[in-house]
Amino acid sequence: MSSSAAVPFWRAAGMTYITYSNICASLVRNCLKEPYKSEAIAREKVHYSISKWSDGKSEKPTIRSDVAED
Amino acid sequence: MGNRSKDLLQVEHSHPSSSRESSLLVGKNDSKPLQQKSYLQGNPITVPFPKSEVLGKVKDFIGVISEANRNLRLYAKDKPEEYDIEVLTGNESEYIKMDLMLGIADLHTPESLAAAEAAIAGCQSVINRNSTSSSLEFEGSSEEEEDEEEDDGGEDDDTRQSGSHVRHKDSELQQDDFLSALLRSHQKKKPSKIIELSVQSGSDCSIRSMAMATLRREGKRLSPLISPRPIEALRSALVPYQEEAHGLRYISTQAVRNRMKSVKSIQKITKAMKMVAASKLRQVQSKAENSRGIWQPFTALLGDIPSVDVKKTVLVTISSDKGLCGGINSTSVKISRAIHKLNSGPDKEAKYVILGEKAKVQLVRDSKKHIELSITELQKNPLNYTQVSVLADDILKNVQFDALRIVFNKFNSVVSFVPTMATILSPEIVEREAEAGGKLGALDSYEIEGGETKSEILQNLAEFQFSCVLFNAVLENACSEQGARMSAMDSSSRNAGEMLDRLTLTYNRTRQASITTELIEIISGASALEG
């Protein structure tokens, strides 16, 4: 029941369903017991570099990574 | 004795001919005492003959020669084309054949002769055997040549007797000797015959004078061609030949050995890469096969309509970051280009979102205007859903689309990859298609729970579908990449093995050939000693 009410809020915050589901997934992972918890968190590493293109030229690539942070 | 020859020299000097020729004459002049000496020693009982009339003829003839030479020069000036010996009309009835070899022609001093012979004999150091007696030209040559000379001397006697009947004066003998020695020495000194002349007929004087004139002309013609330092030229011409002959004896196996070493190390590398690809494939293959279960419900619900006609298409081309994996990247790029062409037109536009370095490199060449986003370094860590979903989120936030088309290589087996396109429609298009009926017509029969509207549900579904399909596509492509790399590395290490076999065969053959040659040399040398 709470989820049905929550939808407009995260949409309004500029989140997509993917972001929302990822946050949900990380919450579930955090509910795991050790050692499964750290194992599951270590598995889900995000690392890529993305660059936008405009007028046939690539802009400076930005690196999305949580490897260094963790 | 010197009078006649001096006369002759003065005749020469009065007509300033080429230095080449006069130096030749001086050289021959120097050799005369030896000639005479040996002649006298060989025949000690020479009786002086009565005065020859030939001598008078010769005396007269000197003037005639000089006159003829002067005339020759004058005529040659007037009509050079007629006297140019280089030009052959083909109508020549009689000619004197002269085979000249350059460089050796001016070996008229004993030092140069000794040097040339030393060089020819393969001896590097120049032994100046006759530095003290510069006049002994013929002694500068080897003993063999001296023997020859004695034979020649005998022949010469015959010639002289038949040619000019009576000789009784030293001067006459010397003059004759001088000419014949000149001709003979030329025949001797040059490996090929220089002059083919018959010095037998009675009118040998005229023939000789003609020969002299010809020699003079020839000498003039040759003088600019002959290098000022003949020995150096001769040596430099000989040395590379000697080196070549030296190299031929010992066939080097170094090059083959080096090549074998490099091929072997390449084979090692490709084998290692194959092993790595195989282990990576095993990891990613199970993931890819498991991930197929994620997108199948979406396709069952929302369908996969490749033929949908929309205004804004975004092509997600998936490729690898690394190369050496066969043709999977170029396949996906080719398919992407074709789809781009299909989905672009006056009122339609298609944009690229590129995953992976290799497709970027290929697409930058011709369609960089249409690239919207490029993503690399995806496979630094093992692929996981969180990563791909964050990436999908990024793509959704950055592009406007009516339909997303993901192009990737679907993994079929280690050696077979199917280029595949998955289509994800935007919620608006899903609704449009559902209203239009067809495959998506059944969507209306679903009941919606909760407080959300249908469009909200479809939006969420479309986003989640995209991330799931992209996850599967990335995994399938990674799997195909590893499989392709494995087979490519397998074939390249097999090729390296074949190459190595061929090289080993060549190496062993060369080695065996050199051993055989050495054995033959030793055996034949031993048998030559025994025999």
Coordinates of C-alpha atoms in Angstrom, one line a residue:
Chain A
M1 CA 0.0 0.0 0.0
S2 CA 2.8 2.3 0.8
S3 CA 4.5 1.7 -2.6
S4 CA 1.4 2.8 -4.5
A5 CA 1.5 6.1 -2.7
A6 CA 5.3 6.4 -3.1
V7 CA 5.4 6.4 -6.9
P8 CA 4.6 10.0 -7.6
F9 CA 7.2 11.1 -5.1
W10 CA 10.3 9.4 -6.6
R11 CA 9.0 10.3 -10.1
A12 CA 8.8 13.9 -9.0
A13 CA 12.4 13.7 -7.6
G14 CA 13.6 12.9 -11.2
M15 CA 14.2 9.2 -10.6
T16 CA 13.4 6.5 -13.0
Y17 CA 12.1 3.1 -12.2
I18 CA 15.6 1.7 -12.6
T19 CA 17.0 4.0 -9.9
Y20 CA 14.1 3.3 -7.7
S21 CA 14.5 -0.5 -8.1
N22 CA 18.3 -0.2 -7.6
I23 CA 17.8 1.6 -4.3
C24 CA 15.3 -1.1 -3.3
A25 CA 17.8 -3.8 -4.3
S26 CA 20.6 -2.3 -2.2
L27 CA 18.3 -2.0 0.8
V28 CA 17.5 -5.7 0.4
R29 CA 21.2 -6.5 0.1
N30 CA 22.0 -4.6 3.3
C31 CA 19.5 -6.8 5.1
L32 CA 21.6 -9.8 4.4
K33 CA 23.7 -11.4 7.1
E34 CA 27.5 -11.5 7.0
P35 CA 29.4 -12.9 5.1
Y36 CA 26.7 -12.9 2.4
K37 CA 26.1 -9.2 2.8
S38 CA 29.7 -8.0 1.9
E39 CA 29.8 -10.7 -0.8
A40 CA 26.7 -9.4 -2.5
I41 CA 27.8 -5.8 -2.2
A42 CA 31.3 -6.6 -3.6
R43 CA 29.6 -8.3 -6.6
E44 CA 27.6 -5.2 -7.6
K45 CA 30.4 -2.9 -8.7
V46 CA 29.6 -0.1 -11.1
H47 CA 32.4 1.1 -13.4
Y48 CA 32.1 2.7 -16.8
S49 CA 33.1 5.9 -18.6
I50 CA 30.4 7.8 -20.6
S51 CA 30.9 10.7 -22.9
K52 CA 28.2 12.8 -24.7
W53 CA 28.7 13.7 -28.3
S54 CA 27.6 17.0 -29.9
D55 CA 28.3 18.0 -33.5
G56 CA 30.3 15.0 -34.2
K57 CA 32.8 15.5 -31.4
S58 CA 32.9 13.7 -28.1
E59 CA 33.0 15.7 -24.9
K60 CA 35.2 14.9 -22.0
P61 CA 34.3 11.4 -20.7
T62 CA 32.9 11.2 -17.2
I63 CA 33.7 8.1 -15.2
R64 CA 30.8 6.6 -13.2
S65 CA 32.5 4.4 -10.7
D66 CA 31.8 3.3 -7.1
V67 CA 34.9 1.1 -7.0
A68 CA 37.2 3.8 -5.6
E69 CA 34.5 4.9 -3.1
D70 CA 33.9 1.4 -1.7
Chain B
M1 CA 120.0 2.3 -80.0
G2 CA 117.9 5.1 -78.7
N3 CA 117.9 7.2 -81.8
R4 CA 115.2 5.5 -83.7
S5 CA 112.9 5.2 -80.8
K6 CA 113.5 8.7 -79.8
D7 CA 112.6 9.7 -83.3
L8 CA 109.4 7.8 -82.9
L9 CA 108.8 9.5 -79.6
Q10 CA 109.4 12.9 -81.0
V11 CA 106.9 12.1 -83.8
E12 CA 104.5 11.3 -81.1
H13 CA 105.3 14.4 -79.2
S14 CA 105.1 16.6 -82.2
H15 CA 101.5 15.7 -82.4
P16 CA 100.2 16.3 -79.0
S17 CA 98.2 13.2 -78.6
S18 CA 96.7 11.9 -75.4
S19 CA 98.9 11.5 -72.4
R20 CA 97.5 8.0 -72.1
E21 CA 99.1 6.9 -75.3
S22 CA 102.5 8.5 -74.7
S23 CA 102.7 7.1 -71.3
L24 CA 102.1 3.7 -72.8
L25 CA 104.9 4.3 -75.2
V26 CA 107.2 5.3 -72.5
G27 CA 106.4 2.2 -70.6
K28 CA 107.2 0.0 -73.6
N29 CA 110.4 1.9 -74.2
D30 CA 111.5 1.1 -70.7
S31 CA 111.1 -2.6 -71.3
K32 CA 113.3 -2.7 -74.3
P33 CA 116.7 -3.3 -72.7
L34 CA 115.3 -6.5 -71.1
Q35 CA 113.9 -7.6 -74.4
Q36 CA 117.0 -7.0 -76.2
K37 CA 119.1 -8.6 -73.6
S38 CA 117.2 -11.8 -73.4
Y39 CA 117.1 -11.9 -77.2
L40 CA 120.8 -11.5 -77.4
Q41 CA 121.5 -14.0 -74.6
G42 CA 119.1 -16.5 -76.1
N43 CA 120.8 -16.3 -79.5
P44 CA 124.4 -15.3 -78.9
I45 CA 125.7 -16.3 -82.3
T46 CA 123.7 -13.6 -84.2
V47 CA 125.5 -12.6 -87.3
P48 CA 125.0 -9.0 -88.5
F49 CA 123.1 -9.0 -91.7
P50 CA 123.7 -6.6 -94.6
K51 CA 121.9 -3.3 -94.3
S52 CA 118.2 -3.8 -94.9
E53 CA 116.2 -1.7 -97.4
V54 CA 113.2 -2.1 -95.1
L55 CA 114.9 0.3 -92.7
G56 CA 114.9 3.0 -95.4
K57 CA 111.3 2.2 -96.1
V58 CA 110.6 2.6 -92.4
K59 CA 112.4 5.9 -92.3
D60 CA 110.3 7.2 -95.1
F61 CA 107.2 5.7 -93.6
I62 CA 107.5 7.7 -90.4
G63 CA 106.9 10.8 -92.4
V64 CA 104.1 9.2 -94.2
I65 CA 102.5 8.1 -91.0
S66 CA 102.7 11.6 -89.5
E67 CA 101.2 13.0 -92.7
A68 CA 98.5 10.5 -92.7
N69 CA 97.7 11.1 -89.1
R70 CA 97.5 14.9 -89.7
N71 CA 95.2 14.3 -92.6
L72 CA 93.1 12.0 -90.5
R73 CA 92.7 14.7 -87.9
L74 CA 91.8 17.3 -90.5
Y75 CA 89.2 15.1 -92.2
A76 CA 87.8 14.0 -88.8
K77 CA 87.3 17.7 -88.1
D78 CA 85.5 18.3 -91.3
K79 CA 83.3 15.2 -91.3
P80 CA 83.3 13.9 -87.8
E81 CA 80.4 11.5 -88.4
E82 CA 82.5 9.6 -90.9
Y83 CA 85.4 9.1 -88.6
D84 CA 83.4 8.5 -85.4
I85 CA 84.3 4.9 -84.6
E86 CA 81.3 4.8 -82.2
V87 CA 78.9 5.0 -85.1
L88 CA 78.5 1.8 -87.1
T89 CA 76.6 1.9 -90.3
G90 CA 76.7 -1.8 -90.9
N91 CA 78.6 -1.4 -94.2
E92 CA 82.0 -1.8 -92.7
S93 CA 83.9 -4.3 -94.8
E94 CA 87.1 -4.7 -92.8
Y95 CA 87.8 -3.8 -89.2
I96 CA 90.2 -4.5 -86.5
K97 CA 88.6 -6.1 -83.5
M98 CA 89.6 -4.6 -80.2
D99 CA 88.3 -6.0 -76.9
L100 CA 89.3 -3.7 -74.1
M101 CA 88.8 -4.1 -70.5
L102 CA 88.6 -0.9 -68.5
G103 CA 90.8 -0.3 -65.5
I104 CA 93.4 -2.9 -66.4
A105 CA 94.4 -1.1 -69.6
D106 CA 96.7 1.3 -67.9
L107 CA 98.7 -1.2 -65.8
H108 CA 101.9 -0.2 -67.5
T109 CA 104.1 0.4 -64.5
P110 CA 105.4 -2.6 -62.6
E111 CA 104.0 -1.3 -59.3
S112 CA 100.4 -1.1 -60.5
L113 CA 100.8 -4.4 -62.3
A114 CA 102.0 -6.1 -59.1
A115 CA 99.1 -4.5 -57.1
A116 CA 96.6 -5.7 -59.6
E117 CA 97.9 -9.2 -59.6
A118 CA 97.9 -9.3 -55.9
A119 CA 94.3 -8.1 -55.8
I120 CA 93.3 -10.7 -58.4
A121 CA 95.1 -13.5 -56.5
G122 CA 93.0 -12.6 -53.5
C123 CA 95.9 -11.3 -51.6
Q124 CA 94.9 -8.0 -49.8
S125 CA 98.4 -6.5 -49.3
V126 CA 100.0 -5.0 -52.3
I127 CA 103.5 -6.4 -52.7
N128 CA 105.7 -4.1 -54.6
R129 CA 108.1 -6.6 -56.0
N130 CA 109.8 -4.4 -58.5
S131 CA 110.0 -1.1 -56.8
T132 CA 113.7 -0.8 -57.5
S133 CA 113.8 -1.7 -61.1
S134 CA 111.1 0.3 -62.7
S135 CA 112.2 -0.6 -66.1
L136 CA 111.6 -4.4 -65.7
E137 CA 108.0 -4.4 -66.7
F138 CA 107.7 -8.0 -67.6
E139 CA 109.4 -9.2 -64.5
G140 CA 106.5 -7.7 -62.5
S141 CA 104.3 -10.5 -63.7
S142 CA 104.5 -14.0 -62.5
E143 CA 106.9 -16.7 -63.6
E144 CA 104.2 -18.3 -65.6
E145 CA 104.0 -15.2 -67.7
E146 CA 107.7 -15.2 -68.2
D147 CA 107.5 -18.7 -69.6
E148 CA 104.9 -17.5 -71.9
E149 CA 107.0 -14.7 -72.9
E150 CA 109.8 -17.0 -73.9
D151 CA 107.4 -18.9 -76.0
D152 CA 106.2 -15.7 -77.5
G153 CA 109.7 -14.7 -78.1
G154 CA 110.3 -17.8 -80.1
E155 CA 107.2 -17.2 -82.1
D156 CA 108.2 -13.6 -82.5
D157 CA 111.4 -14.7 -84.1
D158 CA 109.6 -16.6 -86.7
T159 CA 107.3 -13.7 -87.3
R160 CA 110.2 -11.4 -87.6
Q161 CA 112.0 -13.6 -90.1
S162 CA 109.0 -14.1 -92.3
G163 CA 107.9 -10.5 -92.0
S164 CA 110.9 -8.4 -92.4
H165 CA 113.5 -10.5 -94.2
V166 CA 116.8 -9.1 -93.0
R167 CA 117.7 -7.6 -89.7
H168 CA 121.2 -6.6 -88.9
K169 CA 121.0 -3.5 -86.9
D170 CA 120.2 -3.1 -83.3
S171 CA 118.1 -0.1 -83.9
E172 CA 116.0 -1.9 -86.5
L173 CA 115.5 -4.8 -84.2
Q174 CA 114.6 -2.5 -81.5
Q175 CA 112.1 -0.7 -83.5
D176 CA 110.5 -3.8 -84.7
D177 CA 110.8 -5.2 -81.2
F178 CA 109.2 -2.2 -79.8
L179 CA 106.1 -2.4 -82.0
S180 CA 105.7 -6.1 -81.6
A181 CA 106.3 -5.9 -77.9
L182 CA 103.8 -3.2 -77.7
L183 CA 101.2 -5.3 -79.4
R184 CA 102.2 -8.5 -77.6
S185 CA 102.3 -6.9 -74.2
H186 CA 98.8 -5.6 -74.7
Q187 CA 97.7 -9.1 -75.7
K188 CA 99.3 -10.4 -72.6
K189 CA 98.3 -7.8 -70.0
K190 CA 94.6 -7.9 -70.7
P191 CA 92.7 -11.0 -70.0
S192 CA 90.7 -10.6 -73.2
K193 CA 92.5 -10.1 -76.5
I194 CA 92.9 -6.5 -77.3
I195 CA 94.0 -6.7 -80.8
E196 CA 93.6 -9.5 -83.3
L197 CA 96.2 -8.7 -85.8
S198 CA 98.2 -10.7 -88.2
V199 CA 101.8 -9.4 -88.1
Q200 CA 102.9 -11.7 -90.8
S201 CA 102.5 -10.1 -94.2
G202 CA 105.3 -8.4 -96.0
S203 CA 103.8 -5.0 -95.6
D204 CA 103.6 -5.4 -91.9
C205 CA 104.8 -1.9 -91.5
S206 CA 101.7 -0.4 -93.0
I207 CA 99.6 -2.7 -90.9
R208 CA 101.5 -1.7 -87.8
S209 CA 101.1 2.0 -88.6
M210 CA 97.4 1.5 -89.0
A211 CA 97.4 -0.3 -85.8
M212 CA 99.2 2.5 -84.2
A213 CA 96.8 5.0 -85.5
T214 CA 93.9 2.9 -84.3
L215 CA 95.5 2.5 -80.9
R216 CA 96.0 6.2 -80.7
R217 CA 92.4 6.9 -81.5
E218 CA 91.3 4.2 -79.1
G219 CA 93.5 5.6 -76.4
K220 CA 92.0 9.0 -76.9
R221 CA 88.5 7.6 -76.7
L222 CA 89.3 5.7 -73.6
S223 CA 91.4 8.2 -71.7
P224 CA 88.4 10.1 -70.2
L225 CA 86.8 6.8 -69.2
I226 CA 89.8 5.4 -67.4
S227 CA 89.9 6.5 -63.8
P228 CA 92.9 8.4 -62.6
R229 CA 93.6 5.8 -59.8
P230 CA 93.2 2.6 -61.6
I231 CA 94.3 0.3 -58.8
E232 CA 91.7 1.7 -56.4
A233 CA 89.0 1.2 -59.0
L234 CA 90.2 -2.3 -59.6
R235 CA 90.3 -3.2 -56.0
S236 CA 86.9 -1.7 -55.2
A237 CA 85.4 -3.6 -58.1
L238 CA 87.0 -6.8 -56.8
V239 CA 86.3 -6.6 -53.1
P240 CA 82.4 -7.0 -53.2
Y241 CA 82.8 -10.0 -55.4
Q242 CA 85.2 -11.6 -52.9
E243 CA 82.8 -10.9 -50.0
E244 CA 79.9 -12.5 -51.9
A245 CA 82.0 -15.6 -52.6
H246 CA 83.0 -15.6 -48.9
G247 CA 79.3 -15.5 -47.8
L248 CA 78.3 -18.3 -50.1
R249 CA 80.5 -20.7 -48.3
Y250 CA 78.9 -20.4 -44.9
I251 CA 75.1 -20.3 -45.1
S252 CA 73.8 -18.4 -42.1
T253 CA 71.0 -19.9 -40.1
Q254 CA 70.8 -16.9 -37.8
A255 CA 67.8 -15.3 -39.6
V256 CA 65.8 -18.5 -39.6
R257 CA 66.6 -19.1 -35.9
N258 CA 65.5 -15.6 -35.0
R259 CA 62.3 -16.0 -36.9
M260 CA 61.6 -19.3 -35.2
K261 CA 62.1 -17.7 -31.8
S262 CA 59.6 -14.9 -32.6
V263 CA 57.0 -17.3 -34.0
K264 CA 57.4 -19.5 -30.9
S265 CA 56.8 -16.6 -28.6
I266 CA 53.8 -15.4 -30.7
Q267 CA 52.4 -18.9 -30.4
K268 CA 52.9 -18.8 -26.6
I269 CA 51.0 -15.6 -26.4
T270 CA 48.1 -16.7 -28.5
K271 CA 47.9 -19.9 -26.6
A272 CA 47.8 -18.0 -23.3
M273 CA 45.1 -15.6 -24.7
K274 CA 43.1 -18.6 -25.8
M275 CA 43.2 -20.1 -22.3
V276 CA 42.2 -16.8 -20.7
A277 CA 39.3 -16.4 -23.2
A278 CA 38.2 -19.9 -22.5
S279 CA 38.1 -19.4 -18.7
K280 CA 36.3 -16.0 -19.1
L281 CA 33.9 -17.6 -21.5
R282 CA 33.0 -20.2 -18.9
Q283 CA 32.2 -17.5 -16.3
V284 CA 30.2 -15.3 -18.6
Q285 CA 28.4 -18.1 -20.4
S286 CA 26.4 -19.3 -17.4
K287 CA 25.5 -15.7 -16.5
A288 CA 24.3 -15.0 -20.0
E289 CA 22.3 -18.1 -20.2
N290 CA 20.7 -17.3 -16.8
S291 CA 20.0 -13.8 -17.8
R292 CA 17.8 -14.9 -20.7
G293 CA 15.1 -15.6 -18.2
I294 CA 14.9 -11.9 -17.3
W295 CA 13.8 -10.5 -20.7
Q296 CA 11.5 -13.3 -21.8
P297 CA 8.5 -12.2 -19.6
F298 CA 8.8 -8.7 -21.0
T299 CA 8.7 -10.0 -24.6
A300 CA 5.7 -12.1 -23.7
L301 CA 4.0 -9.0 -22.3
L302 CA 5.1 -6.1 -24.4
G303 CA 6.3 -8.0 -27.4
D304 CA 9.3 -7.3 -29.6
I305 CA 8.2 -5.4 -32.7
P306 CA 11.3 -4.9 -34.9
S307 CA 9.2 -3.4 -37.8
V308 CA 7.7 -0.6 -35.8
D309 CA 7.8 2.7 -37.6
V310 CA 8.7 5.6 -35.3
K311 CA 10.2 9.0 -35.6
K312 CA 13.0 8.9 -33.1
T313 CA 15.1 5.8 -33.1
V314 CA 18.1 5.2 -30.8
L315 CA 20.5 2.5 -31.8
V316 CA 22.4 0.9 -29.0
T317 CA 25.4 -0.8 -30.6
I318 CA 27.2 -3.2 -28.3
S319 CA 30.8 -4.1 -29.0
S320 CA 33.9 -5.0 -27.1
D321 CA 36.6 -2.7 -25.8
K322 CA 39.4 -5.0 -26.9
G323 CA 40.3 -6.4 -30.3
L324 CA 41.6 -9.8 -31.5
C325 CA 38.1 -11.3 -31.3
G326 CA 37.3 -12.0 -35.0
G327 CA 34.5 -10.2 -36.7
I328 CA 31.9 -9.7 -34.0
N329 CA 32.5 -6.0 -33.7
S330 CA 32.3 -5.3 -37.4
T331 CA 29.2 -7.5 -37.7
S332 CA 27.3 -5.4 -35.1
V333 CA 28.5 -2.2 -36.7
K334 CA 27.4 -3.3 -40.1
I335 CA 23.9 -4.3 -38.7
S336 CA 23.7 -1.0 -36.9
R337 CA 24.5 1.0 -40.1
A338 CA 21.8 -0.9 -42.0
I339 CA 19.2 -0.2 -39.3
H340 CA 20.3 3.4 -39.1
K341 CA 19.7 3.7 -42.8
L342 CA 16.3 2.1 -42.5
N343 CA 15.2 4.3 -39.7
S344 CA 16.5 7.7 -41.0
G345 CA 14.7 9.8 -43.5
P346 CA 13.2 13.2 -44.0
D347 CA 10.9 13.1 -41.0
K348 CA 12.7 10.4 -39.1
E349 CA 16.0 10.5 -37.3
A350 CA 18.2 7.8 -35.7
K351 CA 21.0 8.3 -33.2
Y352 CA 23.7 6.0 -32.0
V353 CA 24.6 5.1 -28.5
I354 CA 27.8 3.1 -28.6
L355 CA 29.0 0.6 -26.0
G356 CA 32.6 -0.4 -26.4
E357 CA 35.7 1.1 -28.0
K358 CA 35.8 -0.9 -31.2
A359 CA 32.4 0.1 -32.5
K360 CA 33.2 3.7 -31.7
V361 CA 36.3 3.6 -33.7
Q362 CA 34.5 2.2 -36.7
L363 CA 31.4 4.5 -36.5
V364 CA 33.4 7.7 -35.9
R365 CA 34.7 7.3 -39.5
D366 CA 31.4 7.9 -41.3
S367 CA 28.6 8.7 -38.9
K368 CA 30.1 10.7 -36.1
K369 CA 27.3 13.3 -36.6
H370 CA 24.7 10.8 -35.4
I371 CA 26.5 9.6 -32.3
E372 CA 24.7 10.7 -29.1
L373 CA 26.6 8.8 -26.4
S374 CA 29.6 6.5 -26.1
I375 CA 30.3 4.3 -23.2
T376 CA 33.5 2.4 -22.6
E377 CA 35.4 0.5 -19.8
L378 CA 32.2 -1.5 -19.2
Q379 CA 34.0 -4.8 -18.6
K380 CA 36.7 -3.7 -16.1
N381 CA 34.8 -5.6 -13.4
P382 CA 32.7 -8.7 -14.0
L383 CA 29.4 -7.6 -15.5
N384 CA 26.5 -7.3 -13.1
Y385 CA 23.0 -6.1 -13.2
T386 CA 23.6 -3.0 -11.0
Q387 CA 26.2 -1.7 -13.3
V388 CA 24.1 -2.2 -16.4
S389 CA 21.0 -0.8 -14.8
V390 CA 22.9 2.4 -13.8
L391 CA 24.1 2.6 -17.4
A392 CA 20.6 2.1 -18.7
D393 CA 19.4 4.8 -16.4
D394 CA 22.1 7.1 -17.8
I395 CA 21.1 6.4 -21.4
L396 CA 17.4 6.9 -20.7
K397 CA 18.1 10.3 -19.1
N398 CA 20.3 11.5 -21.9
V399 CA 18.3 10.5 -25.1
Q400 CA 14.9 11.2 -26.4
F401 CA 13.4 8.2 -28.1
D402 CA 10.4 6.5 -29.5
A403 CA 12.1 3.2 -29.9
L404 CA 15.4 1.8 -28.6
R405 CA 17.0 -0.8 -30.7
I406 CA 19.8 -2.8 -29.1
V407 CA 22.2 -4.5 -31.6
F408 CA 24.4 -7.2 -30.2
N409 CA 25.8 -10.7 -31.0
K410 CA 23.6 -13.4 -29.5
F411 CA 25.7 -16.2 -28.2
N412 CA 24.8 -19.5 -29.9
S413 CA 27.9 -21.6 -29.5
V414 CA 31.6 -21.0 -29.2
V415 CA 31.9 -20.7 -33.0
S416 CA 28.5 -19.2 -33.9
F417 CA 27.1 -15.8 -33.0
V418 CA 23.9 -14.4 -34.3
P419 CA 23.7 -10.6 -34.8
T420 CA 20.5 -9.7 -33.1
M421 CA 18.3 -6.6 -32.6
A422 CA 16.0 -6.1 -29.6
T423 CA 13.4 -3.4 -29.7
I424 CA 12.2 -1.5 -26.7
L425 CA 9.3 0.9 -27.3
S426 CA 8.6 4.0 -25.3
P427 CA 5.3 4.0 -23.3
E428 CA 3.6 6.3 -25.7
I429 CA 4.3 4.0 -28.6
V430 CA 3.3 1.0 -26.6
E431 CA -0.1 2.6 -26.0
R432 CA -0.4 3.6 -29.6
E433 CA 0.4 0.1 -30.7
A434 CA -2.0 -1.4 -28.1
E435 CA -4.8 0.8 -29.4
A436 CA -4.0 -0.2 -33.0
G437 CA -4.4 -3.8 -32.0
G438 CA -2.1 -6.5 -33.3
K439 CA 0.4 -8.1 -31.1
L440 CA 0.0 -5.6 -28.3
G441 CA -3.8 -5.7 -28.4
A442 CA -3.9 -8.2 -25.6
L443 CA -2.4 -5.6 -23.2
D444 CA -5.7 -4.0 -22.5
S445 CA -7.0 -7.3 -21.0
Y446 CA -4.7 -7.0 -18.1
E447 CA -6.1 -5.6 -14.9
I448 CA -4.1 -2.9 -13.1
E449 CA -3.8 -3.0 -9.4
G450 CA -3.1 -0.1 -7.1
G451 CA -3.4 3.6 -7.6
E452 CA -1.2 4.0 -10.7
T453 CA -2.5 4.8 -14.1
K454 CA -1.8 2.7 -17.1
S455 CA 0.7 5.1 -18.5
E456 CA 2.7 5.1 -15.3
I457 CA 2.8 1.4 -15.2
L458 CA 3.9 1.3 -18.9
Q459 CA 6.6 3.8 -18.2
N460 CA 8.0 1.8 -15.4
L461 CA 7.7 -1.4 -17.4
A462 CA 9.5 0.2 -20.4
E463 CA 12.4 1.4 -18.2
F464 CA 12.8 -1.9 -16.5
Q465 CA 12.5 -3.8 -19.8
F466 CA 15.3 -1.7 -21.2
S467 CA 17.6 -2.3 -18.4
C468 CA 16.9 -6.0 -18.4
V469 CA 17.2 -6.4 -22.1
L470 CA 20.4 -4.4 -22.1
F471 CA 21.8 -6.5 -19.3
N472 CA 21.2 -9.7 -21.3
A473 CA 22.5 -8.1 -24.5
V474 CA 25.7 -7.0 -22.8
L475 CA 26.2 -10.5 -21.4
E476 CA 25.5 -12.2 -24.7
N477 CA 27.9 -9.9 -26.5
A478 CA 30.6 -10.5 -23.9
C479 CA 30.0 -14.2 -24.2
S480 CA 30.3 -14.0 -28.0
E481 CA 33.4 -11.9 -27.7
Q482 CA 35.2 -14.5 -25.6
G483 CA 34.1 -17.3 -27.8
A484 CA 35.3 -15.4 -30.9
R485 CA 38.5 -14.6 -29.3
M486 CA 39.0 -18.2 -28.3
S487 CA 38.5 -19.5 -31.8
A488 CA 40.6 -16.7 -33.3
M489 CA 43.4 -17.5 -30.9
D490 CA 43.1 -21.2 -31.5
S491 CA 43.5 -20.8 -35.2
S492 CA 46.3 -18.3 -34.9
S493 CA 48.3 -20.6 -32.6
R494 CA 47.6 -23.4 -35.0
N495 CA 48.9 -21.2 -37.8
A496 CA 52.0 -20.3 -35.8
G497 CA 52.6 -24.0 -35.2
E498 CA 52.4 -24.7 -38.9
M499 CA 54.8 -21.8 -39.6
L500 CA 57.1 -23.1 -36.9
D501 CA 57.1 -26.6 -38.5
R502 CA 58.0 -25.1 -41.9
L503 CA 60.8 -23.0 -40.4
T504 CA 62.2 -25.9 -38.5
L505 CA 62.3 -27.9 -41.7
T506 CA 64.1 -25.1 -43.5
Y507 CA 66.5 -24.7 -40.6
N508 CA 67.3 -28.4 -40.4
R509 CA 67.8 -28.7 -44.2
T510 CA 70.2 -25.8 -44.3
R511 CA 72.1 -27.1 -41.3
Q512 CA 72.3 -30.6 -43.0
A513 CA 73.4 -29.0 -46.3
S514 CA 76.2 -27.1 -44.7
I515 CA 77.4 -30.3 -42.8
T516 CA 77.3 -32.2 -46.0
T517 CA 79.3 -29.6 -47.8
E518 CA 81.9 -29.6 -45.1
L519 CA 82.1 -33.3 -45.2
I520 CA 82.5 -33.3 -49.0
E521 CA 85.2 -30.7 -48.7
I522 CA 87.1 -32.6 -46.1
I523 CA 86.9 -35.9 -47.9
S524 CA 87.8 -34.5 -51.3
G525 CA 90.7 -32.6 -49.7
A526 CA 91.9 -35.8 -48.0
S527 CA 91.6 -37.8 -51.2
A528 CA 93.4 -35.1 -53.1
L529 CA 96.3 -35.3 -50.7
E530 CA 96.4 -39.1 -51.0
G531 CA 96.1 -39.1 -54.8

